[in-house]
Amino acid sequence: DAGVIQSPRHEVTEMGQEVTLRCKPISGHDYLFWYRQTMMQGLELLVYFNNKAVMDDSGMPKDRFSAKMPNASFSTLKIQPSEPRDSAVYFCASRSSREQFFGPGTRLTVL
Amino acid sequence: AQSVTQLGSHVSVSEGALVLLRCNYSSSVPPYLFWYVQYPNQGLQLLLKYTSAATLVKGINGFEAEFKKSETSFHLTKPSAHMSDAAEYFCAVSDRSSYKLIFGSGTRLLVRP
């Protein structure tokens, strides 16, 4: 298996633009998580899905962030409009038998 | 609410020396506990996990951790550090009904030649 796949690996955009981050979980994993890592806040859970349904999005700013999982093999995290404070590394992870497998992350820079 | 405290944002050891990274947790219910390692520009990789079986847990790359309920600790150790162990290490906790991981702030391990 290729592991959790994230795209793009790097994204540079300007404030106000829409950004879409993509994730393909490991086949057969029914939980998917989105985390954000910053120097100031560390690793924070934004949202997670079970069988494509949102289980908890309490960590996600609702005014500009949205997360979807239209099928078992694909998820998106969208930021609209983006702001400089959204600059971070965004990780996607999928879960099997109590272990989460992390993707390589998307480094987002908002200028 | 659950939380994790990692003492020491940076730990420096000589190659061949004992590695000890500290983690204390707070949880109102029996927790699951994890240690992850992150190499530069990479995602997180699971080192080991405690899920209520043996209190001494052995992981990959020679690491182990001991769950001590009385001390609410889950410290990570390795008898002899290698240069390749230089990375950032995260302790994490989750409860047994949710699968959310709550991470500590991380400890960067530096290994001196």
PDB file of N, CA and C in Angstrom, chain B residues 36-78:
ATOM      1  N   TYR B  36       4.881   9.178  19.011  1.00  0.00           N
ATOM      2  CA  TYR B  36       5.138   9.311  17.581  1.00  0.00           C
ATOM      3  C   TYR B  36       6.472  10.011  17.383  1.00  0.00           C
ATOM      4  N   VAL B  37       7.114   9.720  16.250  1.00  0.00           N
ATOM      5  CA  VAL B  37       8.348  10.406  15.879  1.00  0.00           C
ATOM      6  C   VAL B  37       8.119  11.125  14.548  1.00  0.00           C
ATOM      7  N   GLN B  38       8.689  12.313  14.445  1.00  0.00           N
ATOM      8  CA  GLN B  38       8.590  13.081  13.209  1.00  0.00           C
ATOM      9  C   GLN B  38       9.984  13.504  12.776  1.00  0.00           C
ATOM     10  N   TYR B  39      10.404  13.026  11.617  1.00  0.00           N
ATOM     11  CA  TYR B  39      11.659  13.462  11.022  1.00  0.00           C
ATOM     12  C   TYR B  39      11.391  14.706  10.188  1.00  0.00           C
ATOM     13  N   PRO B  40      12.413  15.516   9.936  1.00  0.00           N
ATOM     14  CA  PRO B  40      12.207  16.776   9.213  1.00  0.00           C
ATOM     15  C   PRO B  40      11.448  16.592   7.914  1.00  0.00           C
ATOM     16  N   ASN B  41      10.454  17.437   7.728  1.00  0.00           N
ATOM     17  CA  ASN B  41       9.650  17.471   6.499  1.00  0.00           C
ATOM     18  C   ASN B  41       8.927  16.149   6.214  1.00  0.00           C
ATOM     19  N   GLN B  42       8.623  15.429   7.258  1.00  0.00           N
ATOM     20  CA  GLN B  42       7.887  14.183   7.088  1.00  0.00           C
ATOM     21  C   GLN B  42       6.671  14.156   8.004  1.00  0.00           C
ATOM     22  N   GLY B  43       5.816  13.179   7.777  1.00  0.00           N
ATOM     23  CA  GLY B  43       4.676  12.975   8.659  1.00  0.00           C
ATOM     24  C   GLY B  43       5.097  12.273   9.932  1.00  0.00           C
ATOM     25  N   LEU B  44       4.117  11.945  10.747  1.00  0.00           N
ATOM     26  CA  LEU B  44       4.390  11.280  12.021  1.00  0.00           C
ATOM     27  C   LEU B  44       4.356   9.767  11.845  1.00  0.00           C
ATOM     28  N   GLN B  45       5.254   9.107  12.559  1.00  0.00           N
ATOM     29  CA  GLN B  45       5.328   7.651  12.513  1.00  0.00           C
ATOM     30  C   GLN B  45       5.151   7.120  13.928  1.00  0.00           C
ATOM     31  N   LEU B  46       4.313   6.114  14.075  1.00  0.00           N
ATOM     32  CA  LEU B  46       4.071   5.544  15.397  1.00  0.00           C
ATOM     33  C   LEU B  46       5.293   4.774  15.877  1.00  0.00           C
ATOM     34  N   LEU B  47       5.755   5.111  17.092  1.00  0.00           N
ATOM     35  CA  LEU B  47       6.850   4.370  17.728  1.00  0.00           C
ATOM     36  C   LEU B  47       6.313   3.218  18.566  1.00  0.00           C
ATOM     37  N   LEU B  48       5.305   3.535  19.378  1.00  0.00           N
ATOM     38  CA  LEU B  48       4.717   2.526  20.258  1.00  0.00           C
ATOM     39  C   LEU B  48       3.401   3.047  20.815  1.00  0.00           C
ATOM     40  N   LYS B  49       2.634   2.107  21.402  1.00  0.00           N
ATOM     41  CA  LYS B  49       1.344   2.489  21.964  1.00  0.00           C
ATOM     42  C   LYS B  49       1.029   1.636  23.173  1.00  0.00           C
ATOM     43  N   TYR B  50       0.311   2.214  24.112  1.00  0.00           N
ATOM     44  CA  TYR B  50      -0.189   1.523  25.294  1.00  0.00           C
ATOM     45  C   TYR B  50      -1.701   1.468  25.184  1.00  0.00           C
ATOM     46  N   THR B  51      -2.237   0.224  25.249  1.00  0.00           N
ATOM     47  CA  THR B  51      -3.686   0.073  25.154  1.00  0.00           C
ATOM     48  C   THR B  51      -4.209  -0.862  26.234  1.00  0.00           C
ATOM     49  N   SER B  52      -3.594  -0.825  27.404  1.00  0.00           N
ATOM     50  CA  SER B  52      -4.031  -1.522  28.613  1.00  0.00           C
ATOM     51  C   SER B  52      -3.593  -2.970  28.716  1.00  0.00           C
ATOM     52  N   ALA B  53      -2.678  -3.374  27.909  1.00  0.00           N
ATOM     53  CA  ALA B  53      -2.097  -4.698  28.103  1.00  0.00           C
ATOM     54  C   ALA B  53      -0.876  -4.520  29.024  1.00  0.00           C
ATOM     55  N   ALA B  54       0.273  -4.947  28.625  1.00  0.00           N
ATOM     56  CA  ALA B  54       1.471  -4.806  29.460  1.00  0.00           C
ATOM     57  C   ALA B  54       1.814  -3.339  29.674  1.00  0.00           C
ATOM     58  N   THR B  55       2.257  -3.003  30.884  1.00  0.00           N
ATOM     59  CA  THR B  55       2.578  -1.604  31.175  1.00  0.00           C
ATOM     60  C   THR B  55       3.913  -1.183  30.575  1.00  0.00           C
ATOM     61  N   LEU B  56       4.778  -2.142  30.306  1.00  0.00           N
ATOM     62  CA  LEU B  56       6.032  -1.835  29.611  1.00  0.00           C
ATOM     63  C   LEU B  56       5.834  -2.172  28.142  1.00  0.00           C
ATOM     64  N   VAL B  57       5.921  -1.155  27.322  1.00  0.00           N
ATOM     65  CA  VAL B  57       5.629  -1.315  25.904  1.00  0.00           C
ATOM     66  C   VAL B  57       6.910  -1.163  25.098  1.00  0.00           C
ATOM     67  N   LYS B  58       7.147  -2.094  24.227  1.00  0.00           N
ATOM     68  CA  LYS B  58       8.321  -2.012  23.354  1.00  0.00           C
ATOM     69  C   LYS B  58       7.886  -1.564  21.967  1.00  0.00           C
ATOM     70  N   GLY B  59       8.696  -0.684  21.390  1.00  0.00           N
ATOM     71  CA  GLY B  59       8.353  -0.162  20.080  1.00  0.00           C
ATOM     72  C   GLY B  59       9.448  -0.417  19.066  1.00  0.00           C
ATOM     73  N   ILE B  60       9.388   0.368  18.007  1.00  0.00           N
ATOM     74  CA  ILE B  60      10.377   0.203  16.955  1.00  0.00           C
ATOM     75  C   ILE B  60      11.661   0.954  17.298  1.00  0.00           C
ATOM     76  N   ASN B  61      12.732   0.589  16.603  1.00  0.00           N
ATOM     77  CA  ASN B  61      14.018   1.280  16.738  1.00  0.00           C
ATOM     78  C   ASN B  61      14.603   1.235  18.145  1.00  0.00           C
ATOM     79  N   GLY B  62      14.232   0.241  18.939  1.00  0.00           N
ATOM     80  CA  GLY B  62      14.808   0.070  20.268  1.00  0.00           C
ATOM     81  C   GLY B  62      14.191   0.918  21.362  1.00  0.00           C
ATOM     82  N   PHE B  63      13.133   1.636  21.068  1.00  0.00           N
ATOM     83  CA  PHE B  63      12.462   2.466  22.067  1.00  0.00           C
ATOM     84  C   PHE B  63      11.481   1.647  22.903  1.00  0.00           C
ATOM     85  N   GLU B  64      11.284   2.069  24.127  1.00  0.00           N
ATOM     86  CA  GLU B  64      10.258   1.500  24.964  1.00  0.00           C
ATOM     87  C   GLU B  64       9.703   2.582  25.889  1.00  0.00           C
ATOM     88  N   ALA B  65       8.530   2.308  26.440  1.00  0.00           N
ATOM     89  CA  ALA B  65       7.903   3.257  27.357  1.00  0.00           C
ATOM     90  C   ALA B  65       7.162   2.468  28.422  1.00  0.00           C
ATOM     91  N   GLU B  66       7.083   3.042  29.603  1.00  0.00           N
ATOM     92  CA  GLU B  66       6.397   2.389  30.711  1.00  0.00           C
ATOM     93  C   GLU B  66       5.219   3.228  31.176  1.00  0.00           C
ATOM     94  N   PHE B  67       4.061   2.621  31.223  1.00  0.00           N
ATOM     95  CA  PHE B  67       2.861   3.289  31.722  1.00  0.00           C
ATOM     96  C   PHE B  67       2.847   3.168  33.244  1.00  0.00           C
ATOM     97  N   LYS B  68       2.826   4.320  33.923  1.00  0.00           N
ATOM     98  CA  LYS B  68       2.760   4.350  35.388  1.00  0.00           C
ATOM     99  C   LYS B  68       1.533   5.142  35.779  1.00  0.00           C
ATOM    100  N   LYS B  69       0.501   4.409  36.166  1.00  0.00           N
ATOM    101  CA  LYS B  69      -0.766   5.059  36.497  1.00  0.00           C
ATOM    102  C   LYS B  69      -0.621   5.973  37.704  1.00  0.00           C
ATOM    103  N   SER B  70       0.123   5.518  38.718  1.00  0.00           N
ATOM    104  CA  SER B  70       0.266   6.300  39.950  1.00  0.00           C
ATOM    105  C   SER B  70       0.961   7.630  39.700  1.00  0.00           C
ATOM    106  N   GLU B  71       1.795   7.688  38.677  1.00  0.00           N
ATOM    107  CA  GLU B  71       2.519   8.916  38.350  1.00  0.00           C
ATOM    108  C   GLU B  71       1.915   9.615  37.128  1.00  0.00           C
ATOM    109  N   THR B  72       0.896   9.059  36.558  1.00  0.00           N
ATOM    110  CA  THR B  72       0.287   9.535  35.294  1.00  0.00           C
ATOM    111  C   THR B  72       1.369   9.870  34.273  1.00  0.00           C
ATOM    112  N   SER B  73       2.282   8.908  34.110  1.00  0.00           N
ATOM    113  CA  SER B  73       3.412   9.149  33.204  1.00  0.00           C
ATOM    114  C   SER B  73       3.520   8.046  32.165  1.00  0.00           C
ATOM    115  N   PHE B  74       4.184   8.394  31.089  1.00  0.00           N
ATOM    116  CA  PHE B  74       4.428   7.451  29.993  1.00  0.00           C
ATOM    117  C   PHE B  74       5.728   7.886  29.322  1.00  0.00           C
ATOM    118  N   HIS B  75       6.824   7.789  30.048  1.00  0.00           N
ATOM    119  CA  HIS B  75       8.114   8.265  29.559  1.00  0.00           C
ATOM    120  C   HIS B  75       8.703   7.320  28.525  1.00  0.00           C
ATOM    121  N   LEU B  76       9.379   7.894  27.562  1.00  0.00           N
ATOM    122  CA  LEU B  76       9.998   7.141  26.460  1.00  0.00           C
ATOM    123  C   LEU B  76      11.489   7.003  26.726  1.00  0.00           C
ATOM    124  N   THR B  77      12.021   5.796  26.567  1.00  0.00           N
ATOM    125  CA  THR B  77      13.445   5.580  26.793  1.00  0.00           C
ATOM    126  C   THR B  77      14.056   4.742  25.685  1.00  0.00           C
ATOM    127  N   LYS B  78      15.381   4.905  25.566  1.00  0.00           N
ATOM    128  CA  LYS B  78      16.179   4.060  24.678  1.00  0.00           C
ATOM    129  C   LYS B  78      17.555   3.969  25.311  1.00  0.00           C
TER     130      LYS B  78
END
